[in-house]
Amino acid sequence: MKTTARALIAGLVLTLAAGTAWAVEADDAIEYRKAVFQVFKWNMGPMGAMAQGDRPFDREVLAKHAEQMARTADLPWQGYVDGSDLGDTASKPEVWTNRARFDELARNFEAQAARLLEVVNSDAGEREIRMEIGRLGQACRTCHDDFRISRR
Amino acid sequence: MKTTARALIAGLVLTLAAGTAWAVEADDAIEYRKAVFQVFKWNMGPMGAMAQGDRPFDREVLAKHAEQMARTADLPWQGYVDGSDLGDTASKPEVWTNRARFDELARNFEAQAARLLEVVNSDAGEREIRMEIGRLGQACRTCHDDFRISRR
């Protein structure tokens, strides 16, 4: 009995140590997801400016940014690991308490990024493309409204 | 003559204004490329730890990070725009004075990221995969040695 208990405890300690050793650190996860959103900003910035008429419509530039947006659209969410609700983050606790809705908006965003790329690569006109950029911006905002602390 | 000169100047001012309006800001470009490298770190970290035996070899985790690494490997370089040698950056001036070599190392890095993904998805053994991770780390270092100011 004594040996069994000791073995069990030793096993538990090893398991905990292992869990600690290669669990993702919350700070690293926060830093990571912020970095992905910076990459989004790099791509959304010029597209948003074109959609709003603040920058001339340039199909080639759009195609590049829409492709990069679609290619990276699924990357942020893996950064919302357990424990990363605390730290240098603007995420609301709702990310963790209402994950189903968060995931739904994430899928919606990814779908809209794919949709924009499709439209940019089609023979769609400027007006339609602008509307799709607007819809992608709206997909950002919808999620920010519910899951991100406003900086305003 | 007077009208022509005035028109020329007006045209020039418009051109300059236009150039300013949608040229990429150096600070944005620096922020962007740093963000991409943070994303690299997120993927390289666990792979490097596995290659060095600091973390148990986990083929599923590896496959995810190798895929994300290969998918984003070409993203940083567009951030090295003219004028972004100055600012909050660790880039050496050589990025701009020896761009041919910089580009060569960038292509080498992309090729090695693609190669790692290929090997991870093959029936290659742990030893071979670890070596390929090491080669990708070496591709990082080779470029850092010549083009990044050491923080040590």
PDB file of C-alpha atoms in Angstrom:
ATOM      1  CA  MET A   1       0.000   0.000   0.000  1.00  0.00           C
ATOM      2  CA  LYS A   2       2.686   2.416   1.036  1.00  0.00           C
ATOM      3  CA  THR A   3       4.623   1.728  -2.150  1.00  0.00           C
ATOM      4  CA  THR A   4       1.519   2.107  -4.286  1.00  0.00           C
ATOM      5  CA  ALA A   5       0.650   5.457  -2.704  1.00  0.00           C
ATOM      6  CA  ARG A   6       4.192   6.673  -3.167  1.00  0.00           C
ATOM      7  CA  ALA A   7       4.147   5.596  -6.807  1.00  0.00           C
ATOM      8  CA  LEU A   8       0.841   7.345  -7.321  1.00  0.00           C
ATOM      9  CA  ILE A   9       2.134  10.567  -5.824  1.00  0.00           C
ATOM     10  CA  ALA A  10       5.337  10.363  -7.821  1.00  0.00           C
ATOM     11  CA  GLY A  11       3.262   9.835 -10.934  1.00  0.00           C
ATOM     12  CA  LEU A  12       1.056  12.807 -10.095  1.00  0.00           C
ATOM     13  CA  VAL A  13       4.050  15.059  -9.486  1.00  0.00           C
ATOM     14  CA  LEU A  14       5.530  14.030 -12.817  1.00  0.00           C
ATOM     15  CA  THR A  15       2.225  14.733 -14.568  1.00  0.00           C
ATOM     16  CA  LEU A  16       1.950  18.185 -12.990  1.00  0.00           C
ATOM     17  CA  ALA A  17       5.551  18.988 -13.826  1.00  0.00           C
ATOM     18  CA  ALA A  18       4.961  17.902 -17.409  1.00  0.00           C
ATOM     19  CA  GLY A  19       1.813  20.017 -17.586  1.00  0.00           C
ATOM     20  CA  THR A  20       3.745  23.034 -16.379  1.00  0.00           C
ATOM     21  CA  ALA A  21       6.684  22.478 -18.646  1.00  0.00           C
ATOM     22  CA  TRP A  22       4.907  22.573 -21.993  1.00  0.00           C
ATOM     23  CA  ALA A  23       1.688  24.366 -21.262  1.00  0.00           C
ATOM     24  CA  VAL A  24       1.497  27.620 -23.183  1.00  0.00           C
ATOM     25  CA  GLU A  25       2.367  30.611 -21.013  1.00  0.00           C
ATOM     26  CA  ALA A  26      -0.548  33.077 -20.809  1.00  0.00           C
ATOM     27  CA  ASP A  27       1.710  36.050 -21.579  1.00  0.00           C
ATOM     28  CA  ASP A  28       3.108  34.351 -24.676  1.00  0.00           C
ATOM     29  CA  ALA A  29      -0.416  33.585 -25.858  1.00  0.00           C
ATOM     30  CA  ILE A  30      -1.515  37.203 -25.343  1.00  0.00           C
ATOM     31  CA  GLU A  31       1.556  38.497 -27.158  1.00  0.00           C
ATOM     32  CA  TYR A  32       0.905  36.046 -29.975  1.00  0.00           C
ATOM     33  CA  ARG A  33      -2.747  36.920 -30.584  1.00  0.00           C
ATOM     34  CA  LYS A  34      -1.941  40.646 -30.461  1.00  0.00           C
ATOM     35  CA  ALA A  35       0.745  40.048 -33.088  1.00  0.00           C
ATOM     36  CA  VAL A  36      -1.740  38.296 -35.364  1.00  0.00           C
ATOM     37  CA  PHE A  37      -4.119  41.255 -35.037  1.00  0.00           C
ATOM     38  CA  GLN A  38      -1.243  43.576 -36.013  1.00  0.00           C
ATOM     39  CA  VAL A  39      -0.828  41.485 -39.142  1.00  0.00           C
ATOM     40  CA  PHE A  40      -4.587  41.847 -39.742  1.00  0.00           C
ATOM     41  CA  LYS A  41      -4.249  45.624 -39.368  1.00  0.00           C
ATOM     42  CA  TRP A  42      -1.482  45.678 -41.977  1.00  0.00           C
ATOM     43  CA  ASN A  43      -3.847  44.033 -44.448  1.00  0.00           C
ATOM     44  CA  MET A  44      -7.127  45.644 -43.403  1.00  0.00           C
ATOM     45  CA  GLY A  45      -5.719  49.193 -43.284  1.00  0.00           C
ATOM     46  CA  PRO A  46      -5.200  49.687 -47.022  1.00  0.00           C
ATOM     47  CA  MET A  47      -8.364  47.752 -47.905  1.00  0.00           C
ATOM     48  CA  GLY A  48     -10.454  49.818 -45.509  1.00  0.00           C
ATOM     49  CA  ALA A  49      -8.996  53.039 -46.900  1.00  0.00           C
ATOM     50  CA  MET A  50      -9.897  51.939 -50.432  1.00  0.00           C
ATOM     51  CA  ALA A  51     -13.405  50.928 -49.378  1.00  0.00           C
ATOM     52  CA  GLN A  52     -13.936  54.367 -47.858  1.00  0.00           C
ATOM     53  CA  GLY A  53     -12.443  56.200 -50.828  1.00  0.00           C
ATOM     54  CA  ASP A  54      -9.506  57.531 -48.793  1.00  0.00           C
ATOM     55  CA  ARG A  55      -7.093  55.798 -51.128  1.00  0.00           C
ATOM     56  CA  PRO A  56      -7.411  55.070 -54.836  1.00  0.00           C
ATOM     57  CA  PHE A  57      -8.897  51.699 -55.651  1.00  0.00           C
ATOM     58  CA  ASP A  58      -6.006  49.428 -56.683  1.00  0.00           C
ATOM     59  CA  ARG A  59      -6.986  45.903 -57.595  1.00  0.00           C
ATOM     60  CA  GLU A  60      -3.454  44.512 -57.389  1.00  0.00           C
ATOM     61  CA  VAL A  61      -2.833  45.877 -53.884  1.00  0.00           C
ATOM     62  CA  LEU A  62      -6.274  44.642 -52.851  1.00  0.00           C
ATOM     63  CA  ALA A  63      -5.614  41.150 -54.195  1.00  0.00           C
ATOM     64  CA  LYS A  64      -2.422  40.908 -52.162  1.00  0.00           C
ATOM     65  CA  HIS A  65      -3.976  42.062 -48.915  1.00  0.00           C
ATOM     66  CA  ALA A  66      -7.180  40.041 -49.375  1.00  0.00           C
ATOM     67  CA  GLU A  67      -5.104  36.913 -49.976  1.00  0.00           C
ATOM     68  CA  GLN A  68      -2.989  37.533 -46.886  1.00  0.00           C
ATOM     69  CA  MET A  69      -6.091  38.281 -44.839  1.00  0.00           C
ATOM     70  CA  ALA A  70      -7.785  35.040 -45.890  1.00  0.00           C
ATOM     71  CA  ARG A  71      -4.576  33.082 -45.328  1.00  0.00           C
ATOM     72  CA  THR A  72      -4.155  34.239 -41.736  1.00  0.00           C
ATOM     73  CA  ALA A  73      -7.811  34.634 -40.675  1.00  0.00           C
ATOM     74  CA  ASP A  74      -7.866  31.494 -38.496  1.00  0.00           C
ATOM     75  CA  LEU A  75      -4.655  32.201 -36.597  1.00  0.00           C
ATOM     76  CA  PRO A  76      -5.658  34.379 -33.596  1.00  0.00           C
ATOM     77  CA  TRP A  77      -8.038  32.060 -31.753  1.00  0.00           C
ATOM     78  CA  GLN A  78      -5.436  29.518 -30.591  1.00  0.00           C
ATOM     79  CA  GLY A  79      -3.990  32.365 -28.535  1.00  0.00           C
ATOM     80  CA  TYR A  80      -7.066  32.506 -26.277  1.00  0.00           C
ATOM     81  CA  VAL A  81      -5.791  29.779 -23.967  1.00  0.00           C
ATOM     82  CA  ASP A  82      -7.059  29.196 -20.440  1.00  0.00           C
ATOM     83  CA  GLY A  83      -5.575  31.706 -18.035  1.00  0.00           C
ATOM     84  CA  SER A  84      -4.896  34.332 -20.694  1.00  0.00           C
ATOM     85  CA  ASP A  85      -7.960  36.327 -19.635  1.00  0.00           C
ATOM     86  CA  LEU A  86      -5.602  37.911 -17.100  1.00  0.00           C
ATOM     87  CA  GLY A  87      -2.624  39.978 -18.187  1.00  0.00           C
ATOM     88  CA  ASP A  88      -1.945  42.763 -20.667  1.00  0.00           C
ATOM     89  CA  THR A  89      -5.042  42.129 -22.733  1.00  0.00           C
ATOM     90  CA  ALA A  90      -8.160  43.938 -23.919  1.00  0.00           C
ATOM     91  CA  SER A  91     -10.115  40.682 -24.091  1.00  0.00           C
ATOM     92  CA  LYS A  92     -13.332  40.586 -22.076  1.00  0.00           C
ATOM     93  CA  PRO A  93     -13.967  37.615 -19.746  1.00  0.00           C
ATOM     94  CA  GLU A  94     -16.825  36.719 -22.113  1.00  0.00           C
ATOM     95  CA  VAL A  95     -14.283  35.103 -24.452  1.00  0.00           C
ATOM     96  CA  TRP A  96     -13.980  32.366 -21.844  1.00  0.00           C
ATOM     97  CA  THR A  97     -17.525  32.426 -20.427  1.00  0.00           C
ATOM     98  CA  ASN A  98     -19.303  32.497 -23.798  1.00  0.00           C
ATOM     99  CA  ARG A  99     -16.879  30.593 -26.007  1.00  0.00           C
ATOM    100  CA  ALA A 100     -19.588  29.223 -28.276  1.00  0.00           C
ATOM    101  CA  ARG A 101     -20.556  32.726 -29.394  1.00  0.00           C
ATOM    102  CA  PHE A 102     -16.895  33.752 -29.692  1.00  0.00           C
ATOM    103  CA  ASP A 103     -16.205  30.735 -31.907  1.00  0.00           C
ATOM    104  CA  GLU A 104     -19.272  31.521 -34.010  1.00  0.00           C
ATOM    105  CA  LEU A 105     -18.036  35.068 -34.665  1.00  0.00           C
ATOM    106  CA  ALA A 106     -14.542  33.740 -35.395  1.00  0.00           C
ATOM    107  CA  ARG A 107     -15.959  31.355 -38.035  1.00  0.00           C
ATOM    108  CA  ASN A 108     -18.033  34.231 -39.437  1.00  0.00           C
ATOM    109  CA  PHE A 109     -14.911  36.369 -39.753  1.00  0.00           C
ATOM    110  CA  GLU A 110     -12.956  33.599 -41.475  1.00  0.00           C
ATOM    111  CA  ALA A 111     -15.826  33.004 -43.904  1.00  0.00           C
ATOM    112  CA  GLN A 112     -16.032  36.707 -44.727  1.00  0.00           C
ATOM    113  CA  ALA A 113     -12.255  36.898 -45.308  1.00  0.00           C
ATOM    114  CA  ALA A 114     -12.543  33.945 -47.713  1.00  0.00           C
ATOM    115  CA  ARG A 115     -15.550  35.596 -49.383  1.00  0.00           C
ATOM    116  CA  LEU A 116     -13.676  38.874 -49.917  1.00  0.00           C
ATOM    117  CA  LEU A 117     -10.759  37.050 -51.559  1.00  0.00           C
ATOM    118  CA  GLU A 118     -13.193  35.237 -53.839  1.00  0.00           C
ATOM    119  CA  VAL A 119     -14.892  38.467 -54.876  1.00  0.00           C
ATOM    120  CA  VAL A 120     -11.591  40.313 -55.398  1.00  0.00           C
ATOM    121  CA  ASN A 121     -10.447  37.501 -57.700  1.00  0.00           C
ATOM    122  CA  SER A 122     -13.747  37.479 -59.615  1.00  0.00           C
ATOM    123  CA  ASP A 123     -14.872  39.988 -62.220  1.00  0.00           C
ATOM    124  CA  ALA A 124     -16.849  41.832 -59.565  1.00  0.00           C
ATOM    125  CA  GLY A 125     -16.920  45.601 -59.880  1.00  0.00           C
ATOM    126  CA  GLU A 126     -15.419  48.169 -57.542  1.00  0.00           C
ATOM    127  CA  ARG A 127     -18.715  48.805 -55.770  1.00  0.00           C
ATOM    128  CA  GLU A 128     -19.260  45.158 -54.905  1.00  0.00           C
ATOM    129  CA  ILE A 129     -15.687  44.718 -53.686  1.00  0.00           C
ATOM    130  CA  ARG A 130     -16.019  47.803 -51.491  1.00  0.00           C
ATOM    131  CA  MET A 131     -19.136  46.336 -49.957  1.00  0.00           C
ATOM    132  CA  GLU A 132     -17.361  43.067 -49.179  1.00  0.00           C
ATOM    133  CA  ILE A 133     -14.500  44.946 -47.520  1.00  0.00           C
ATOM    134  CA  GLY A 134     -17.142  46.749 -45.464  1.00  0.00           C
ATOM    135  CA  ARG A 135     -18.652  43.408 -44.482  1.00  0.00           C
ATOM    136  CA  LEU A 136     -15.258  42.144 -43.333  1.00  0.00           C
ATOM    137  CA  GLY A 137     -14.807  45.299 -41.270  1.00  0.00           C
ATOM    138  CA  GLN A 138     -18.239  44.659 -39.804  1.00  0.00           C
ATOM    139  CA  ALA A 139     -17.188  41.097 -38.891  1.00  0.00           C
ATOM    140  CA  CYS A 140     -14.249  42.611 -36.950  1.00  0.00           C
ATOM    141  CA  ARG A 141     -16.511  45.087 -35.162  1.00  0.00           C
ATOM    142  CA  THR A 142     -19.227  42.585 -34.265  1.00  0.00           C
ATOM    143  CA  CYS A 143     -16.682  40.520 -32.350  1.00  0.00           C
ATOM    144  CA  HIS A 144     -14.933  43.544 -30.833  1.00  0.00           C
ATOM    145  CA  ASP A 145     -18.267  44.864 -29.530  1.00  0.00           C
ATOM    146  CA  ASP A 146     -18.919  41.747 -27.467  1.00  0.00           C
ATOM    147  CA  PHE A 147     -15.459  40.455 -26.673  1.00  0.00           C
ATOM    148  CA  ARG A 148     -12.997  43.341 -26.595  1.00  0.00           C
ATOM    149  CA  ILE A 149     -12.776  46.161 -24.072  1.00  0.00           C
ATOM    150  CA  SER A 150     -13.293  49.411 -25.976  1.00  0.00           C
ATOM    151  CA  ARG A 151     -10.357  51.795 -25.862  1.00  0.00           C
ATOM    152  CA  ARG A 152     -12.608  54.779 -26.414  1.00  0.00           C
TER     153      ARG A 152
ATOM    154  CA  MET B   1       4.841  80.094 -69.307  1.00  0.00           C
ATOM    155  CA  LYS B   2       3.561  81.317 -65.994  1.00  0.00           C
ATOM    156  CA  THR B   3       0.447  79.135 -66.284  1.00  0.00           C
ATOM    157  CA  THR B   4       2.518  76.141 -67.341  1.00  0.00           C
ATOM    158  CA  ALA B   5       4.873  76.541 -64.391  1.00  0.00           C
ATOM    159  CA  ARG B   6       1.962  76.910 -62.033  1.00  0.00           C
ATOM    160  CA  ALA B   7       0.320  73.806 -63.507  1.00  0.00           C
ATOM    161  CA  LEU B   8       3.578  71.900 -63.191  1.00  0.00           C
ATOM    162  CA  ILE B   9       3.962  72.894 -59.574  1.00  0.00           C
ATOM    163  CA  ALA B  10       0.323  72.077 -58.838  1.00  0.00           C
ATOM    164  CA  GLY B  11       0.850  68.691 -60.471  1.00  0.00           C
ATOM    165  CA  LEU B  12       3.994  68.080 -58.471  1.00  0.00           C
ATOM    166  CA  VAL B  13       2.281  69.003 -55.215  1.00  0.00           C
ATOM    167  CA  LEU B  14      -0.562  66.644 -56.033  1.00  0.00           C
ATOM    168  CA  THR B  15       1.911  63.852 -56.818  1.00  0.00           C
ATOM    169  CA  LEU B  16       3.767  64.399 -53.559  1.00  0.00           C
ATOM    170  CA  ALA B  17       0.530  64.559 -51.603  1.00  0.00           C
ATOM    171  CA  ALA B  18      -0.626  61.369 -53.279  1.00  0.00           C
ATOM    172  CA  GLY B  19       2.694  59.703 -52.511  1.00  0.00           C
ATOM    173  CA  THR B  20       2.358  60.674 -48.887  1.00  0.00           C
ATOM    174  CA  ALA B  21      -1.247  59.605 -48.621  1.00  0.00           C
ATOM    175  CA  TRP B  22      -0.873  55.945 -49.502  1.00  0.00           C
ATOM    176  CA  ALA B  23       2.775  55.230 -49.038  1.00  0.00           C
ATOM    177  CA  VAL B  24       3.312  52.803 -46.183  1.00  0.00           C
ATOM    178  CA  GLU B  25       4.385  54.567 -43.003  1.00  0.00           C
ATOM    179  CA  ALA B  26       7.809  53.339 -41.814  1.00  0.00           C
ATOM    180  CA  ASP B  27       6.562  52.856 -38.246  1.00  0.00           C
ATOM    181  CA  ASP B  28       3.618  50.760 -39.421  1.00  0.00           C
ATOM    182  CA  ALA B  29       5.947  48.623 -41.513  1.00  0.00           C
ATOM    183  CA  ILE B  30       8.312  48.085 -38.554  1.00  0.00           C
ATOM    184  CA  GLU B  31       5.400  47.200 -36.270  1.00  0.00           C
ATOM    185  CA  TYR B  32       4.081  44.818 -38.908  1.00  0.00           C
ATOM    186  CA  ARG B  33       7.284  42.872 -39.504  1.00  0.00           C
ATOM    187  CA  LYS B  34       7.889  42.589 -35.743  1.00  0.00           C
ATOM    188  CA  ALA B  35       4.377  41.163 -35.394  1.00  0.00           C
ATOM    189  CA  VAL B  36       5.083  38.543 -38.057  1.00  0.00           C
ATOM    190  CA  PHE B  37       8.249  37.529 -36.195  1.00  0.00           C
ATOM    191  CA  GLN B  38       6.180  37.172 -33.004  1.00  0.00           C
ATOM    192  CA  VAL B  39       3.943  34.790 -34.912  1.00  0.00           C
ATOM    193  CA  PHE B  40       7.080  32.907 -36.026  1.00  0.00           C
ATOM    194  CA  LYS B  41       8.196  32.697 -32.397  1.00  0.00           C
ATOM    195  CA  TRP B  42       4.838  31.200 -31.401  1.00  0.00           C
ATOM    196  CA  ASN B  43       5.394  28.422 -33.917  1.00  0.00           C
ATOM    197  CA  MET B  44       9.162  27.994 -33.616  1.00  0.00           C
ATOM    198  CA  GLY B  45       9.198  27.928 -29.818  1.00  0.00           C
ATOM    199  CA  PRO B  46       7.494  24.556 -29.301  1.00  0.00           C
ATOM    200  CA  MET B  47       9.237  23.040 -32.324  1.00  0.00           C
ATOM    201  CA  GLY B  48      12.646  24.171 -31.110  1.00  0.00           C
ATOM    202  CA  ALA B  49      11.923  22.802 -27.638  1.00  0.00           C
ATOM    203  CA  MET B  50      11.007  19.442 -29.142  1.00  0.00           C
ATOM    204  CA  ALA B  51      14.094  19.400 -31.359  1.00  0.00           C
ATOM    205  CA  GLN B  52      16.278  20.006 -28.308  1.00  0.00           C
ATOM    206  CA  GLY B  53      14.486  17.440 -26.168  1.00  0.00           C
ATOM    207  CA  ASP B  54      13.168  20.084 -23.756  1.00  0.00           C
ATOM    208  CA  ARG B  55       9.625  19.033 -24.533  1.00  0.00           C
ATOM    209  CA  PRO B  56       8.249  15.626 -25.514  1.00  0.00           C
ATOM    210  CA  PHE B  57       8.095  14.971 -29.221  1.00  0.00           C
ATOM    211  CA  ASP B  58       4.453  15.400 -30.279  1.00  0.00           C
ATOM    212  CA  ARG B  59       3.781  14.860 -33.946  1.00  0.00           C
ATOM    213  CA  GLU B  60       0.339  16.494 -33.877  1.00  0.00           C
ATOM    214  CA  VAL B  61       1.573  19.683 -32.224  1.00  0.00           C
ATOM    215  CA  LEU B  62       4.529  19.708 -34.624  1.00  0.00           C
ATOM    216  CA  ALA B  63       2.279  19.316 -37.667  1.00  0.00           C
ATOM    217  CA  LYS B  64       0.200  22.310 -36.589  1.00  0.00           C
ATOM    218  CA  HIS B  65       3.172  24.585 -35.986  1.00  0.00           C
ATOM    219  CA  ALA B  66       5.073  23.452 -39.086  1.00  0.00           C
ATOM    220  CA  GLU B  67       2.007  24.149 -41.217  1.00  0.00           C
ATOM    221  CA  GLN B  68       1.555  27.613 -39.718  1.00  0.00           C
ATOM    222  CA  MET B  69       5.259  28.334 -40.108  1.00  0.00           C
ATOM    223  CA  ALA B  70       5.231  27.358 -43.790  1.00  0.00           C
ATOM    224  CA  ARG B  71       2.029  29.306 -44.369  1.00  0.00           C
ATOM    225  CA  THR B  72       3.407  32.568 -42.996  1.00  0.00           C
ATOM    226  CA  ALA B  73       7.088  32.254 -43.962  1.00  0.00           C
ATOM    227  CA  ASP B  74       6.912  34.809 -46.794  1.00  0.00           C
ATOM    228  CA  LEU B  75       5.102  37.520 -44.844  1.00  0.00           C
ATOM    229  CA  PRO B  76       7.820  39.554 -43.089  1.00  0.00           C
ATOM    230  CA  TRP B  77       9.778  40.886 -46.057  1.00  0.00           C
ATOM    231  CA  GLN B  78       7.128  43.292 -47.381  1.00  0.00           C
ATOM    232  CA  GLY B  79       7.618  45.183 -44.104  1.00  0.00           C
ATOM    233  CA  TYR B  80      11.169  46.193 -45.046  1.00  0.00           C
ATOM    234  CA  VAL B  81      10.025  49.256 -46.982  1.00  0.00           C
ATOM    235  CA  ASP B  82      12.254  52.190 -47.838  1.00  0.00           C
ATOM    236  CA  GLY B  83      12.717  54.475 -44.859  1.00  0.00           C
ATOM    237  CA  SER B  84      12.010  51.768 -42.289  1.00  0.00           C
ATOM    238  CA  ASP B  85      15.715  51.360 -41.551  1.00  0.00           C
ATOM    239  CA  LEU B  86      15.168  54.215 -39.086  1.00  0.00           C
ATOM    240  CA  GLY B  87      12.883  53.839 -36.104  1.00  0.00           C
ATOM    241  CA  ASP B  88      12.291  51.287 -33.368  1.00  0.00           C
ATOM    242  CA  THR B  89      13.979  48.449 -35.222  1.00  0.00           C
ATOM    243  CA  ALA B  90      16.829  45.982 -34.761  1.00  0.00           C
ATOM    244  CA  SER B  91      17.363  45.744 -38.521  1.00  0.00           C
ATOM    245  CA  LYS B  92      20.855  46.529 -39.745  1.00  0.00           C
ATOM    246  CA  PRO B  93      21.289  49.009 -42.637  1.00  0.00           C
ATOM    247  CA  GLU B  94      22.570  46.025 -44.648  1.00  0.00           C
ATOM    248  CA  VAL B  95      18.948  45.000 -45.286  1.00  0.00           C
ATOM    249  CA  TRP B  96      18.756  47.995 -47.593  1.00  0.00           C
ATOM    250  CA  THR B  97      22.375  48.107 -48.814  1.00  0.00           C
ATOM    251  CA  ASN B  98      22.651  44.376 -49.556  1.00  0.00           C
ATOM    252  CA  ARG B  99      19.094  43.495 -50.494  1.00  0.00           C
ATOM    253  CA  ALA B 100      20.135  40.732 -52.898  1.00  0.00           C
ATOM    254  CA  ARG B 101      21.686  38.743 -50.057  1.00  0.00           C
ATOM    255  CA  PHE B 102      18.772  39.521 -47.732  1.00  0.00           C
ATOM    256  CA  ASP B 103      16.343  38.242 -50.350  1.00  0.00           C
ATOM    257  CA  GLU B 104      18.453  35.132 -50.870  1.00  0.00           C
ATOM    258  CA  LEU B 105      18.318  34.302 -47.146  1.00  0.00           C
ATOM    259  CA  ALA B 106      14.586  35.028 -47.094  1.00  0.00           C
ATOM    260  CA  ARG B 107      14.031  32.532 -49.934  1.00  0.00           C
ATOM    261  CA  ASN B 108      16.250  30.029 -48.124  1.00  0.00           C
ATOM    262  CA  PHE B 109      14.146  30.417 -44.983  1.00  0.00           C
ATOM    263  CA  GLU B 110      10.885  29.968 -46.890  1.00  0.00           C
ATOM    264  CA  ALA B 111      12.252  26.863 -48.625  1.00  0.00           C
ATOM    265  CA  GLN B 112      13.353  25.367 -45.312  1.00  0.00           C
ATOM    266  CA  ALA B 113       9.938  26.072 -43.732  1.00  0.00           C
ATOM    267  CA  ALA B 114       8.293  24.275 -46.679  1.00  0.00           C
ATOM    268  CA  ARG B 115      10.802  21.426 -46.359  1.00  0.00           C
ATOM    269  CA  LEU B 116      10.083  20.981 -42.641  1.00  0.00           C
ATOM    270  CA  LEU B 117       6.346  20.760 -43.280  1.00  0.00           C
ATOM    271  CA  GLU B 118       6.973  18.156 -45.984  1.00  0.00           C
ATOM    272  CA  VAL B 119       9.131  16.048 -43.664  1.00  0.00           C
ATOM    273  CA  VAL B 120       6.689  16.339 -40.731  1.00  0.00           C
ATOM    274  CA  ASN B 121       3.901  15.098 -43.007  1.00  0.00           C
ATOM    275  CA  SER B 122       6.020  12.229 -44.344  1.00  0.00           C
ATOM    276  CA  ASP B 123       6.863   8.979 -42.587  1.00  0.00           C
ATOM    277  CA  ALA B 124      10.182  10.435 -41.507  1.00  0.00           C
ATOM    278  CA  GLY B 125      11.367   9.453 -38.046  1.00  0.00           C
ATOM    279  CA  GLU B 126      11.818  11.682 -35.028  1.00  0.00           C
ATOM    280  CA  ARG B 127      15.550  12.095 -35.610  1.00  0.00           C
ATOM    281  CA  GLU B 128      15.123  13.353 -39.152  1.00  0.00           C
ATOM    282  CA  ILE B 129      12.360  15.770 -38.148  1.00  0.00           C
ATOM    283  CA  ARG B 130      14.491  17.145 -35.331  1.00  0.00           C
ATOM    284  CA  MET B 131      17.284  17.775 -37.807  1.00  0.00           C
ATOM    285  CA  GLU B 132      14.931  19.668 -40.123  1.00  0.00           C
ATOM    286  CA  ILE B 133      13.726  21.830 -37.229  1.00  0.00           C
ATOM    287  CA  GLY B 134      17.381  22.531 -36.483  1.00  0.00           C
ATOM    288  CA  ARG B 135      17.938  23.533 -40.095  1.00  0.00           C
ATOM    289  CA  LEU B 136      15.015  25.961 -39.931  1.00  0.00           C
ATOM    290  CA  GLY B 137      16.466  27.457 -36.740  1.00  0.00           C
ATOM    291  CA  GLN B 138      19.772  27.782 -38.576  1.00  0.00           C
ATOM    292  CA  ALA B 139      18.011  29.606 -41.424  1.00  0.00           C
ATOM    293  CA  CYS B 140      16.709  32.122 -38.850  1.00  0.00           C
ATOM    294  CA  ARG B 141      20.152  32.575 -37.326  1.00  0.00           C
ATOM    295  CA  THR B 142      22.012  32.935 -40.626  1.00  0.00           C
ATOM    296  CA  CYS B 143      19.856  35.930 -41.505  1.00  0.00           C
ATOM    297  CA  HIS B 144      19.922  37.393 -37.981  1.00  0.00           C
ATOM    298  CA  ASP B 145      23.735  37.235 -37.958  1.00  0.00           C
ATOM    299  CA  ASP B 146      24.034  39.475 -40.994  1.00  0.00           C
ATOM    300  CA  PHE B 147      20.916  41.616 -40.863  1.00  0.00           C
ATOM    301  CA  ARG B 148      19.789  41.988 -37.249  1.00  0.00           C
ATOM    302  CA  ILE B 149      21.486  43.875 -34.441  1.00  0.00           C
ATOM    303  CA  SER B 150      22.298  41.370 -31.723  1.00  0.00           C
ATOM    304  CA  ARG B 151      20.592  41.985 -28.401  1.00  0.00           C
ATOM    305  CA  ARG B 152      23.296  40.140 -26.507  1.00  0.00           C
TER     306      ARG B 152
END
